[in-house]
Short mmCIF file of C-alpha atoms and ligand atoms in Angstrom, two decimals:
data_model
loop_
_atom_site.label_atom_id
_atom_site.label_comp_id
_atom_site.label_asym_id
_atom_site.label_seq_id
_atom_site.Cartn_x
_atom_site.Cartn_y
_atom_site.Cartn_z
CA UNK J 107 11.95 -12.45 22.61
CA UNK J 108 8.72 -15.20 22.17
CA UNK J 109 5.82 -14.59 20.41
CA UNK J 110 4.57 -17.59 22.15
CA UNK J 111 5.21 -21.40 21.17
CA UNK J 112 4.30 -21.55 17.54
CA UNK J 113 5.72 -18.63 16.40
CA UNK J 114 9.18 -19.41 17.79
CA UNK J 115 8.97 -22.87 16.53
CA UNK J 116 8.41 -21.38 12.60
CA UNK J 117 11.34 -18.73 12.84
CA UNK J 118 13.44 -21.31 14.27
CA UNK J 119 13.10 -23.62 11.41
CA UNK J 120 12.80 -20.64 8.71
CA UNK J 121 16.21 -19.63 9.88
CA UNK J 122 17.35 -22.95 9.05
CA UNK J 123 15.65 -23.20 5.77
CA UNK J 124 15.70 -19.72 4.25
CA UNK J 125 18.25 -16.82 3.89
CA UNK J 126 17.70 -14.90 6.85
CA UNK J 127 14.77 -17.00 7.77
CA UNK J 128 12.76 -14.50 4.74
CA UNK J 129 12.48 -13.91 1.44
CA UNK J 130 12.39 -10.30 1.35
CA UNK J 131 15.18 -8.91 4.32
CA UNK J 132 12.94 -6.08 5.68
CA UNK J 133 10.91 -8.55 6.93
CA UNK J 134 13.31 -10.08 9.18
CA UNK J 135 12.88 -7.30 11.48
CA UNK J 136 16.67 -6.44 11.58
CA UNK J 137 15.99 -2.63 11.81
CA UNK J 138 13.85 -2.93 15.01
CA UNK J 139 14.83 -6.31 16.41
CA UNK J 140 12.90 -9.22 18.08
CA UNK J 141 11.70 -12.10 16.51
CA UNK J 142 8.97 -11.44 13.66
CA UNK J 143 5.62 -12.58 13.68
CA UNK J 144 4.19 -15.02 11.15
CA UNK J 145 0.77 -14.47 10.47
CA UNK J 146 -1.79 -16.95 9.32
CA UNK J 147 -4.80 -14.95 7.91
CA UNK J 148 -5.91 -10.87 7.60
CA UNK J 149 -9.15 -9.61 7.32
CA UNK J 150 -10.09 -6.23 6.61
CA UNK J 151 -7.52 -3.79 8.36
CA UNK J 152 -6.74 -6.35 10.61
CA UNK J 153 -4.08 -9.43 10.76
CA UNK J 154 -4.11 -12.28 13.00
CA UNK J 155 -0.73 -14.26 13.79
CA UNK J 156 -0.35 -18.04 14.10
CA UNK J 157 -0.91 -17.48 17.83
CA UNK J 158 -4.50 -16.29 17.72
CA UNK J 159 -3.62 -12.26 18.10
CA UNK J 160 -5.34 -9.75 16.21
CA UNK J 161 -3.18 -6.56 14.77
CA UNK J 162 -4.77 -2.89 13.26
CA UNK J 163 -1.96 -3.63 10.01
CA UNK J 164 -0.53 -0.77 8.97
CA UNK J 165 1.84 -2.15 6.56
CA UNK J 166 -1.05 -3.59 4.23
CA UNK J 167 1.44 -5.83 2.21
CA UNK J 168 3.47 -2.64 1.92
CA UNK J 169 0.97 -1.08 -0.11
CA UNK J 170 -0.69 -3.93 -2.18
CA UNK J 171 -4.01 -3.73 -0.06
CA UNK J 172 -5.24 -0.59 -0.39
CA UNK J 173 -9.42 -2.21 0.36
CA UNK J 174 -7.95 -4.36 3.13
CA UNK J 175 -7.57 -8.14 3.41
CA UNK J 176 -9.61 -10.08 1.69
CA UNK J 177 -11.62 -7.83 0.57
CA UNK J 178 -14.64 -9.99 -1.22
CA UNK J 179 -14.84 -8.88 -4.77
CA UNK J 180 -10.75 -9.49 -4.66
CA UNK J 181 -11.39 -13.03 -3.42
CA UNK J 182 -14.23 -14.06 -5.72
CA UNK J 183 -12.33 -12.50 -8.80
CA UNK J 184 -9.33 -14.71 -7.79
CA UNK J 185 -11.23 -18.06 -6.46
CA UNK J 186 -13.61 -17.87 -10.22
CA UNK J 187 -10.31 -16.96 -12.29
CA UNK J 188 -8.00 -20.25 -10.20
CA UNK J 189 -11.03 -22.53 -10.81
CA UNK J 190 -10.38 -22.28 -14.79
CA UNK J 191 -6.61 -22.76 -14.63
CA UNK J 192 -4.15 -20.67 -12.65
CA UNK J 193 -2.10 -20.28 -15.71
CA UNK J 194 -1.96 -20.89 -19.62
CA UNK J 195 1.16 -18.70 -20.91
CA UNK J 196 -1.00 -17.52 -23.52
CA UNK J 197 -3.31 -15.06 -23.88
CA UNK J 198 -6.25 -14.55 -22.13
CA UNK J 199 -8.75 -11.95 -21.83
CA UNK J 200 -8.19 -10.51 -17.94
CA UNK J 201 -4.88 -9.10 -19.57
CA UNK J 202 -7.17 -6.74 -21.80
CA UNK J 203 -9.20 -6.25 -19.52
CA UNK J 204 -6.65 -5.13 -16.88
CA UNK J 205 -4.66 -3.33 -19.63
CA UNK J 206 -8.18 -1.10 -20.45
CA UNK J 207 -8.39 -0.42 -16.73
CA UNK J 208 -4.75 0.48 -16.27
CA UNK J 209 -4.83 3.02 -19.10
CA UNK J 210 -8.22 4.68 -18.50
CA UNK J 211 -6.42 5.72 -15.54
CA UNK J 212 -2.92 7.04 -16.06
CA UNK J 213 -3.28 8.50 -19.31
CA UNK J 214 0.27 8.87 -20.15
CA UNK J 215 0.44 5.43 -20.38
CA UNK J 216 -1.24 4.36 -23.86
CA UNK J 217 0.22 1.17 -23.58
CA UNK J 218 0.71 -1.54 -20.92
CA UNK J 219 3.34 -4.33 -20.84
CA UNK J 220 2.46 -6.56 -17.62
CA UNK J 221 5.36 -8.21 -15.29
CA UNK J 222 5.70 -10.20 -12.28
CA UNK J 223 7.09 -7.12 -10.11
CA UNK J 224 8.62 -4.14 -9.28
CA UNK J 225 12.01 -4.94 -9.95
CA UNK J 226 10.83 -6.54 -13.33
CA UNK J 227 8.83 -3.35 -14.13
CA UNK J 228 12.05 -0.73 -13.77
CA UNK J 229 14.37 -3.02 -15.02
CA UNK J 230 12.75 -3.43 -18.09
CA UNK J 231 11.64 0.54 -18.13
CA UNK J 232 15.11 1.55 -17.80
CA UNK J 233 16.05 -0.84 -20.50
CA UNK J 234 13.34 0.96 -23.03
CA UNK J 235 14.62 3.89 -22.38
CA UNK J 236 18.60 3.32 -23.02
CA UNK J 237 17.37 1.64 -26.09
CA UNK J 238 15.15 4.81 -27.24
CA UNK J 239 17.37 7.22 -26.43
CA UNK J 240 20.73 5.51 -27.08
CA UNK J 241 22.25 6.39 -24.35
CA UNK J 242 23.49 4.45 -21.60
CA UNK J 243 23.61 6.52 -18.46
CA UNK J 244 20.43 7.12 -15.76
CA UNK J 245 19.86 9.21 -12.80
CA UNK J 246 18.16 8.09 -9.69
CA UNK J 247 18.10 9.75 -6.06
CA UNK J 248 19.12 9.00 -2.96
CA UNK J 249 16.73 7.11 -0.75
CA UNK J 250 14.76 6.15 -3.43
CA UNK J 251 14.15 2.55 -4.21
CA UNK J 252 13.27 1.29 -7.54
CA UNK J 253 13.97 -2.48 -6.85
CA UNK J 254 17.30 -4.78 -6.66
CA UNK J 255 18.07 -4.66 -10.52
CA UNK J 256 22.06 -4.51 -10.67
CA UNK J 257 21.66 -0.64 -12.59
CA UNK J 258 19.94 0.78 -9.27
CA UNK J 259 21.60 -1.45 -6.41
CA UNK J 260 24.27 1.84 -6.27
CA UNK J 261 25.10 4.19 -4.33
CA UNK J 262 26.04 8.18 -4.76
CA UNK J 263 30.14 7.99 -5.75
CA UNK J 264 32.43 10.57 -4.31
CA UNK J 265 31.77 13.98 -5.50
CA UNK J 266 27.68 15.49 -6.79
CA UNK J 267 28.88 14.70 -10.99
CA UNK J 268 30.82 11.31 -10.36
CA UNK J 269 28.69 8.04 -11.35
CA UNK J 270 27.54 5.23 -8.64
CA UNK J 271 29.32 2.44 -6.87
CA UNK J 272 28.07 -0.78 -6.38
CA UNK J 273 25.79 -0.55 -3.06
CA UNK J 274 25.79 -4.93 -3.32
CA UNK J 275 28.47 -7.15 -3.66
CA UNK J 276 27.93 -8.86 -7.05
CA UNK J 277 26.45 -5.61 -8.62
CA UNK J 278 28.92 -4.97 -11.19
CA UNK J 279 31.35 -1.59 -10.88
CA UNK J 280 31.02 -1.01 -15.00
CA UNK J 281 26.92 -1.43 -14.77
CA UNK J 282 26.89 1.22 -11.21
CA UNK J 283 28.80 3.80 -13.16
CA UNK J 284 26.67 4.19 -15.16
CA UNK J 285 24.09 5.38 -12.46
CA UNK J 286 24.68 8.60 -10.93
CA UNK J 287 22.86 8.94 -7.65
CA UNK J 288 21.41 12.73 -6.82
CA UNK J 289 19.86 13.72 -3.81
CA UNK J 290 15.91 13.49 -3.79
CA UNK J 291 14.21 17.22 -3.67
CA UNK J 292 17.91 19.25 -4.75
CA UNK J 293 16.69 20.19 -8.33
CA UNK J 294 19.91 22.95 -7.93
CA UNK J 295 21.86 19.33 -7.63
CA UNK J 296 20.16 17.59 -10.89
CA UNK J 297 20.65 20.82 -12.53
CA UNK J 298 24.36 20.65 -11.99
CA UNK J 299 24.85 17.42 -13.08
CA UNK J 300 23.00 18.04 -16.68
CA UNK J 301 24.81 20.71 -17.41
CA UNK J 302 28.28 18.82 -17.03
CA UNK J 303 26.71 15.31 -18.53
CA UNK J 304 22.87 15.75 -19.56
CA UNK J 305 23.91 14.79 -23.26
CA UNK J 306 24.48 10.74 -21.70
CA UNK J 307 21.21 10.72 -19.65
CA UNK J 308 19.16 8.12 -21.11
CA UNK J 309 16.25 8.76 -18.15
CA UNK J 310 15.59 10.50 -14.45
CA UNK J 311 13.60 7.62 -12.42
CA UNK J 312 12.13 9.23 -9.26
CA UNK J 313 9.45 8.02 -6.70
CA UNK J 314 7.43 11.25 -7.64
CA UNK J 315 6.22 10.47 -3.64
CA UNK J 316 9.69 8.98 -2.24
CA UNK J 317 8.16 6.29 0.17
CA UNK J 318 11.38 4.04 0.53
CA UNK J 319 13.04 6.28 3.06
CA UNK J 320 9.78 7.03 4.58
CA UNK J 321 7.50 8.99 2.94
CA UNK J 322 9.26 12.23 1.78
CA UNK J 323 6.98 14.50 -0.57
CA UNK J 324 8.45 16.11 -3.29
CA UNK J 325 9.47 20.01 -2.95
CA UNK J 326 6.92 22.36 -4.95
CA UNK J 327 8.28 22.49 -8.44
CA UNK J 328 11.23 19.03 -8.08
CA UNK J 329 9.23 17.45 -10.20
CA UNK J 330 8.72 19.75 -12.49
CA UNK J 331 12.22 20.86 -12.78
CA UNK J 332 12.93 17.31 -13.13
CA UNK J 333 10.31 17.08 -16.64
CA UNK J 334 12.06 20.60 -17.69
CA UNK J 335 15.17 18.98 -17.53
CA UNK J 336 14.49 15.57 -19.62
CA UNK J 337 12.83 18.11 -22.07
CA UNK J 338 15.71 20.52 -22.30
CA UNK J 339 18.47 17.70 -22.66
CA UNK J 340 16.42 14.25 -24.93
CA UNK J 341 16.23 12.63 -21.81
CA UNK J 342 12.87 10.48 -20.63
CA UNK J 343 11.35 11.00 -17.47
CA UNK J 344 10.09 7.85 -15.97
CA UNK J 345 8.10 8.20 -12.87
CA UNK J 346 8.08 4.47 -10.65
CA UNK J 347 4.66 4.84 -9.14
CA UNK J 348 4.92 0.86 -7.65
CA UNK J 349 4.15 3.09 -3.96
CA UNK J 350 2.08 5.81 -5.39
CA UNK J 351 -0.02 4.08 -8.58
CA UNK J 352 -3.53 4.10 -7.72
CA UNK J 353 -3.32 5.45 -4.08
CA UNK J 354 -2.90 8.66 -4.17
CA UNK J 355 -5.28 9.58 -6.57
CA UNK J 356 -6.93 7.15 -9.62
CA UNK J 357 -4.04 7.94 -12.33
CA UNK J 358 -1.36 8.38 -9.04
CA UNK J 359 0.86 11.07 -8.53
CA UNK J 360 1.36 12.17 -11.68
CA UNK J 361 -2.22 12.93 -11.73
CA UNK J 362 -2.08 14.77 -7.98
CA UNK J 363 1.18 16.86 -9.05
CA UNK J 364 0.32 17.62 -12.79
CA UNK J 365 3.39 16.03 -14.21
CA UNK J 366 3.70 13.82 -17.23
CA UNK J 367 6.10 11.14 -17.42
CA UNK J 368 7.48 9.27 -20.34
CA UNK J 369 7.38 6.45 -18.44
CA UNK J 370 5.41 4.90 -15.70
CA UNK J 371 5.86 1.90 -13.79
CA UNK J 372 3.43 0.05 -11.31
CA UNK J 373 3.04 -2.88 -9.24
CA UNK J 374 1.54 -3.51 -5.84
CA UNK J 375 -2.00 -2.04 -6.17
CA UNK J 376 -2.20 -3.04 -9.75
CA UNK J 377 -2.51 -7.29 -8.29
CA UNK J 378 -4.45 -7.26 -5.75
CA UNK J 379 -1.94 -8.60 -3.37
CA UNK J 380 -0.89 -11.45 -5.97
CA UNK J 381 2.85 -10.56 -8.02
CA UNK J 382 2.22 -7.84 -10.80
CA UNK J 383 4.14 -5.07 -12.23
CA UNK J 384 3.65 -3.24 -15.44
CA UNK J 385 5.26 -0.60 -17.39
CA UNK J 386 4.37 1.62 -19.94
CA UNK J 387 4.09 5.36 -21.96
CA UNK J 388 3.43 6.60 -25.14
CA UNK J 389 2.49 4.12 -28.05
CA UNK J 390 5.73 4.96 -29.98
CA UNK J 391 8.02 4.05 -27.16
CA UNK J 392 5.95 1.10 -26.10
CA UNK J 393 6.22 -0.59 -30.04
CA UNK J 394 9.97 -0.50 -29.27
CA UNK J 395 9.13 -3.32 -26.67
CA UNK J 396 9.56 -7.16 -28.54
CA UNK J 397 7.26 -8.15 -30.10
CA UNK J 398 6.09 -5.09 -31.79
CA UNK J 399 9.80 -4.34 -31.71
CA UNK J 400 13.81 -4.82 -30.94
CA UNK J 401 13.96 -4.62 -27.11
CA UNK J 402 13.76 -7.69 -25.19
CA UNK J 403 11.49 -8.72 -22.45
CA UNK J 404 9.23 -11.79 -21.74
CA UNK J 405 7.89 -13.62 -18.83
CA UNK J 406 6.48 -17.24 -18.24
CA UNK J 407 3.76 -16.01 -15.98
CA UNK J 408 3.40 -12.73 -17.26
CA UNK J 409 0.24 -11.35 -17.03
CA UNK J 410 -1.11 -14.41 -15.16
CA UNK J 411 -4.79 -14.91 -15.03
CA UNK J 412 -5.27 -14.96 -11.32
CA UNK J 413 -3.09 -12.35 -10.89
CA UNK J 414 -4.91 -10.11 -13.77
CA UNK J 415 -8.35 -11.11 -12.27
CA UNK J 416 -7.60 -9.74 -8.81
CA UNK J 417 -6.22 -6.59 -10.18
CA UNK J 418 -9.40 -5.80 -12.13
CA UNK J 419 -11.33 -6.64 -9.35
CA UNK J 420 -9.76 -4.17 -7.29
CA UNK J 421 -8.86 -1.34 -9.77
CA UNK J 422 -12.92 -1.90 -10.64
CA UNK J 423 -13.79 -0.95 -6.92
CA UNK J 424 -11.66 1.96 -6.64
CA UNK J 425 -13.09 3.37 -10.07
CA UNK J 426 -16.57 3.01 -8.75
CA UNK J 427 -16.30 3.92 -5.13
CA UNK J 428 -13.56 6.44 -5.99
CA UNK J 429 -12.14 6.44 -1.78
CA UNK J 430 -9.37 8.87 -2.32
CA UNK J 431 -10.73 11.97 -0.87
CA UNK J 432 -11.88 9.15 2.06
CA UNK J 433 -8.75 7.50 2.34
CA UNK J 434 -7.06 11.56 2.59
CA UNK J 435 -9.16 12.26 5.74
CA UNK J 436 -8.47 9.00 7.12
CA UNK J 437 -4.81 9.85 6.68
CA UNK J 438 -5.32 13.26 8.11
CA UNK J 439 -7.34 11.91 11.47
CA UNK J 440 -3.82 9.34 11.87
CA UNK J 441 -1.46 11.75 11.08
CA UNK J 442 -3.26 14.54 13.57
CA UNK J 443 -3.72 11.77 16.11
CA UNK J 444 0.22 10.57 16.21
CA UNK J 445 1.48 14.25 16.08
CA UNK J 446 -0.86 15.06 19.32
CA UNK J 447 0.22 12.18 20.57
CA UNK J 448 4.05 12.70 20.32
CA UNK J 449 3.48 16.58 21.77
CA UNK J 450 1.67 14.81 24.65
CA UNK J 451 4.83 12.61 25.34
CA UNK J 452 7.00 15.30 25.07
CA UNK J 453 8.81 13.35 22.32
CA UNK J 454 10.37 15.10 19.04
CA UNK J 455 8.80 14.19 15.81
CA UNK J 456 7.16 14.71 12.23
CA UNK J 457 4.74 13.27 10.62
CA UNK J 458 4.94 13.35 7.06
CA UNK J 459 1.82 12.41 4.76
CA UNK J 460 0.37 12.18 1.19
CA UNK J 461 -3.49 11.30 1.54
CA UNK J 462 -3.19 7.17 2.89
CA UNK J 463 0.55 6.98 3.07
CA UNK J 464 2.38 8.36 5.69
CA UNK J 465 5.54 7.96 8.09
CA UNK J 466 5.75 9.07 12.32
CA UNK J 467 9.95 10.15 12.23
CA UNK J 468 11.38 10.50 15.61
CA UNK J 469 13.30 13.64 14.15
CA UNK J 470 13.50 17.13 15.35
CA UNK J 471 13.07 19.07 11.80
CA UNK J 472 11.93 18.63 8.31
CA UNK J 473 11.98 14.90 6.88
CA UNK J 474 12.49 16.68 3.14
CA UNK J 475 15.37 14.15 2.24
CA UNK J 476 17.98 11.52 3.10
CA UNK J 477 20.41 13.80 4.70
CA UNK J 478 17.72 14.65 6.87
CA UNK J 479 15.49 11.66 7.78
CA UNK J 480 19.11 9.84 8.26
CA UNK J 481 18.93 11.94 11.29
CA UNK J 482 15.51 10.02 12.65
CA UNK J 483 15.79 8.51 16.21
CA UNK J 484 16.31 4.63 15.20
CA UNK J 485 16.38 2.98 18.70
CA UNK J 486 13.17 5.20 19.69
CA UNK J 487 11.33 3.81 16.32
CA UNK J 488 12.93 0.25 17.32
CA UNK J 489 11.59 0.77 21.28
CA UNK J 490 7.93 2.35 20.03
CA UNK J 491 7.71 -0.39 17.20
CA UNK J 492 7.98 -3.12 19.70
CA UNK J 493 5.37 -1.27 21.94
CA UNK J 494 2.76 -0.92 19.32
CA UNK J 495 3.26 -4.27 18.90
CA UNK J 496 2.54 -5.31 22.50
CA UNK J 497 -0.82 -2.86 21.90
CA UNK J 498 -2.04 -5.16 18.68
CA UNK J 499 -0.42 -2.88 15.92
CA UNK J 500 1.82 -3.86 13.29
CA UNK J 501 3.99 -1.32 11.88
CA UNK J 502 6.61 -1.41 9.32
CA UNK J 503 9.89 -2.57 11.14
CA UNK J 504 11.91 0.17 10.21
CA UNK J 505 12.06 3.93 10.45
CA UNK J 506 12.22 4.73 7.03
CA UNK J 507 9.40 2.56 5.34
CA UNK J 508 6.16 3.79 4.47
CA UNK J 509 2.49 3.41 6.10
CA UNK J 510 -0.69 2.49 4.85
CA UNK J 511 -4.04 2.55 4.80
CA UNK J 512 -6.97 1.13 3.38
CA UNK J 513 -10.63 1.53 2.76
CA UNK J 514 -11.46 -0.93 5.89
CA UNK J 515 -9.62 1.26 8.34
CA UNK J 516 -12.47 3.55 9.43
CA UNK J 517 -12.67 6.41 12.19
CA UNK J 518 -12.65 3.45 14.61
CA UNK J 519 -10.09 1.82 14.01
CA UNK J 520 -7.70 4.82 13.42
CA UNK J 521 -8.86 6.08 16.79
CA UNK J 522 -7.24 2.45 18.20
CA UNK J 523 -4.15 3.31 16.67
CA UNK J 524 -3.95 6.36 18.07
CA UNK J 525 -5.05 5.15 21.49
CA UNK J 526 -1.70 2.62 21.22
CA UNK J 527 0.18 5.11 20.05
CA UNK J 528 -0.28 7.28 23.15
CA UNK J 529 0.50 4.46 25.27
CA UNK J 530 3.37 3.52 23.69
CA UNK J 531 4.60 6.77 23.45
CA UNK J 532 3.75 7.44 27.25
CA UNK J 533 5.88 4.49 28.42
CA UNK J 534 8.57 5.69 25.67
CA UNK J 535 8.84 8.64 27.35
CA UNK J 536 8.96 7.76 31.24
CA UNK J 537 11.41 4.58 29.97
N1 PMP L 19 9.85 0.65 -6.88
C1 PMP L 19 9.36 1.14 -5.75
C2 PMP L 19 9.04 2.60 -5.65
C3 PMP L 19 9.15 0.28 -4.65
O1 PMP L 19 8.66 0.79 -3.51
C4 PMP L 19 9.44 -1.09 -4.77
C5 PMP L 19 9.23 -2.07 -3.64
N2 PMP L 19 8.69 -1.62 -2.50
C6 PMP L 19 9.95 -1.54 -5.99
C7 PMP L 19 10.13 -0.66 -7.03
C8 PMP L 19 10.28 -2.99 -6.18
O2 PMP L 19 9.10 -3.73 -6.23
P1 PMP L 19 9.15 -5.32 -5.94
O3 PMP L 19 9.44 -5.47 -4.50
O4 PMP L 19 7.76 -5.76 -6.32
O5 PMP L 19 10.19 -5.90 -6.83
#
């Protein structure tokens, strides 16, 4: 399908020069199909493609963007922090500045090790806590993403206590075994498996909000089970709050639910937009990390001046404007809005929401896990996708990815989503 002359004439090319035609596959728009659109500049809740057209963006960088595009303070931060050098590999005062930020806000965390990303943050998480707790096998659940490091690139074996499988060619078989894969919001499930093997765990990672299969909230009392658990058998708890950090409350979801991790990572929020991660917990653990101590990890551009500046910039706005309770109603009016909508189509589906992140499933029944939201309508997302599109709003391309909003989208311009929804939905339902 063309997005009009320029557009075609950029994913022609990028399909010729890059895997895919992307560096990062959702974006390819395999799930929903059609050609993608290539966008040359966003402004507050809104993008604009190389064509000239204006979209209400949902997908805010998949999370990153939390006061819009461009948001000011962001840009001046950035622009005053490039102007003195965009990197030294040294240190420099943004990272304690950022670091002071980070853990005046999630108070497990008493110390910070910055990264480049999400992937970097877990990996190296998951390597502290093998290295603290000598043992070598980790539990993760299904649907959850935690990056493409070869440990959590696996899928559940056979039967609920076998280890993973390789879900990638090239991920190792020795490295996925030792990753058992659960399902998300079955603490009856986790329970089974540490009483056959708790004594190898070396850590539970868990989206505490899973957000990679579409937002799926955690059960009353998972997460909790999940902290009894690591408590009862020497295990750490590491919560990856790259989705969750900063969004759904100042110190994230550990701070909404009343659950302390061991470990925390972050990313997204924490830059700005520009490449971040970080990971840390209590100062003990955290002096096991080189230099203070024996376990590995460095970067070039770790904790990168630009990158640093932007996050302070925006962590510094959120702590004085605190938008949470803002951002929740927001939510709400989108989530109340899409459900009407739906009921007014006569089309089947749930809504499923913590404060500013949310997913519409075209699914008759609960979305409370994988074996459930597998069951969402795919060609209806694909169909509605491609009509919100056509109504100037871009939505993840894929059922089972996460929404967002930010600070810039106000009554007004949730109401336009909603108005596009209907539409789209309407023609859905007479197509
Ligand atoms: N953990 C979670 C919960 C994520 O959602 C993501 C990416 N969306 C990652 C880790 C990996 O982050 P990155 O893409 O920055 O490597």
């Amino acid at each position: 399908m063309s997005r009009g002359p320029v557009n075609d004439a950029l994913w022609r090319e990028a399909q010729e020069l890059l895997p895919g035609g992307v560096n990062s596959p959702v974006r390819a728009f395999r799930a929903v199909g059609g050609t993608p659109v290539f966008f040359d500049r966003g402004e507050g809740p809104y993008l604009f493609d190389v064509e000239g057209r204006r979209y209400v963006d949902l997908v805010g960088s998949w999370g990153p963007l939390i006061l819009g595009h461009a948001h000011p303070r962001i840009v001046a931060a950035a622009r005053e922090a490039v102007e003195r050098g965009s990197s030294f590999g040294a240190p420099s005062p943004g990272e304690v500045d950022l670091a002071r930020r980070v853990l005046v806000m999630v108070p497990s965390m008493e110390q910070v090790r910055f990264v480049n990303s999400g992937t970097e943050a877990v990996m190296s998480a998951i390597r502290l806590a093998r290295a603290a707790t000598g043992r070598d096998v980790i539990v993760k659940f299904e649907g959850c993403y935690h990056g493409h490091a070869d440990s959590l690139l696996v899928a559940a074996g056979s039967g609920a206590l076998t280890l993973g499988i390789p879900d990638s060619p090239g991920v190792p078989g020795v490295l996925a075994a030792l990753t058992a894969v659960l399902p998300y919001n079955d603490l009856a499930a986790a329970e089974a498996f540490f009483a056959a093997r708790g004594s190898e765990v070396a850590c539970i990672i868990v989206e505490p909000i899973a957000a990679n299969m579409g937002v799926v909230p955690p059960r009353l009392g998972f997460l909790e089970g999940l902290r009894a658990l690591c408590d009862r058998h020497g295990a750490l708890l590491l919560f990856d709050e790259v989705m969750t950090g900063f969004r759904v409350a100042a110190g994230g979801a550990q701070e909404l639910y009343g659950v302390r991790p061991d470990l925390t990572t972050l990313s997204k929020i924490l830059g700005g937009g520009f490449p971040s991660g970080a990971y840390g917990g209590p100062r003990a653990l955290m002096q096991m990390i080189a230099p203070a101590g024996p376990v590995y990890q460095a970067g070039t551009l770790s904790g990168n001046p630009v990158a640093m500046a932007a996050g302070a910039a925006q962590l510094a706005v959120l702590a004085e404007t605190k938008p949470w309770p803002a951002l929740d109603a927001r939510g709400a009016r989108l989530a109340a809005g899409l459900a009407d909508a739906c009921a007014a189509a006569g089309i089947a589906a749930t809504v499923t929401r913590v404060g500013s992140m949310g997913t519409l499933f075209f699914l008759d029944g609960e979305a409370e896990d994988f074996a459930a939201v597998k069951r969402a309508d795919t060609g209806r997302f694909a169909r509605f996708h491609a009509a919100m599109l056509e109504r100037g709003v871009y939505l993840p391309p894929s059922q089972f990815e996460a929404w967002f909003l930010s600070t810039a989208h106000d009554d007004a311009v949730i109401d336009e989503v909603i108005k596009a929804a209907r539409g789209a939905l309407t023609a859905l339902a007479v197509a």
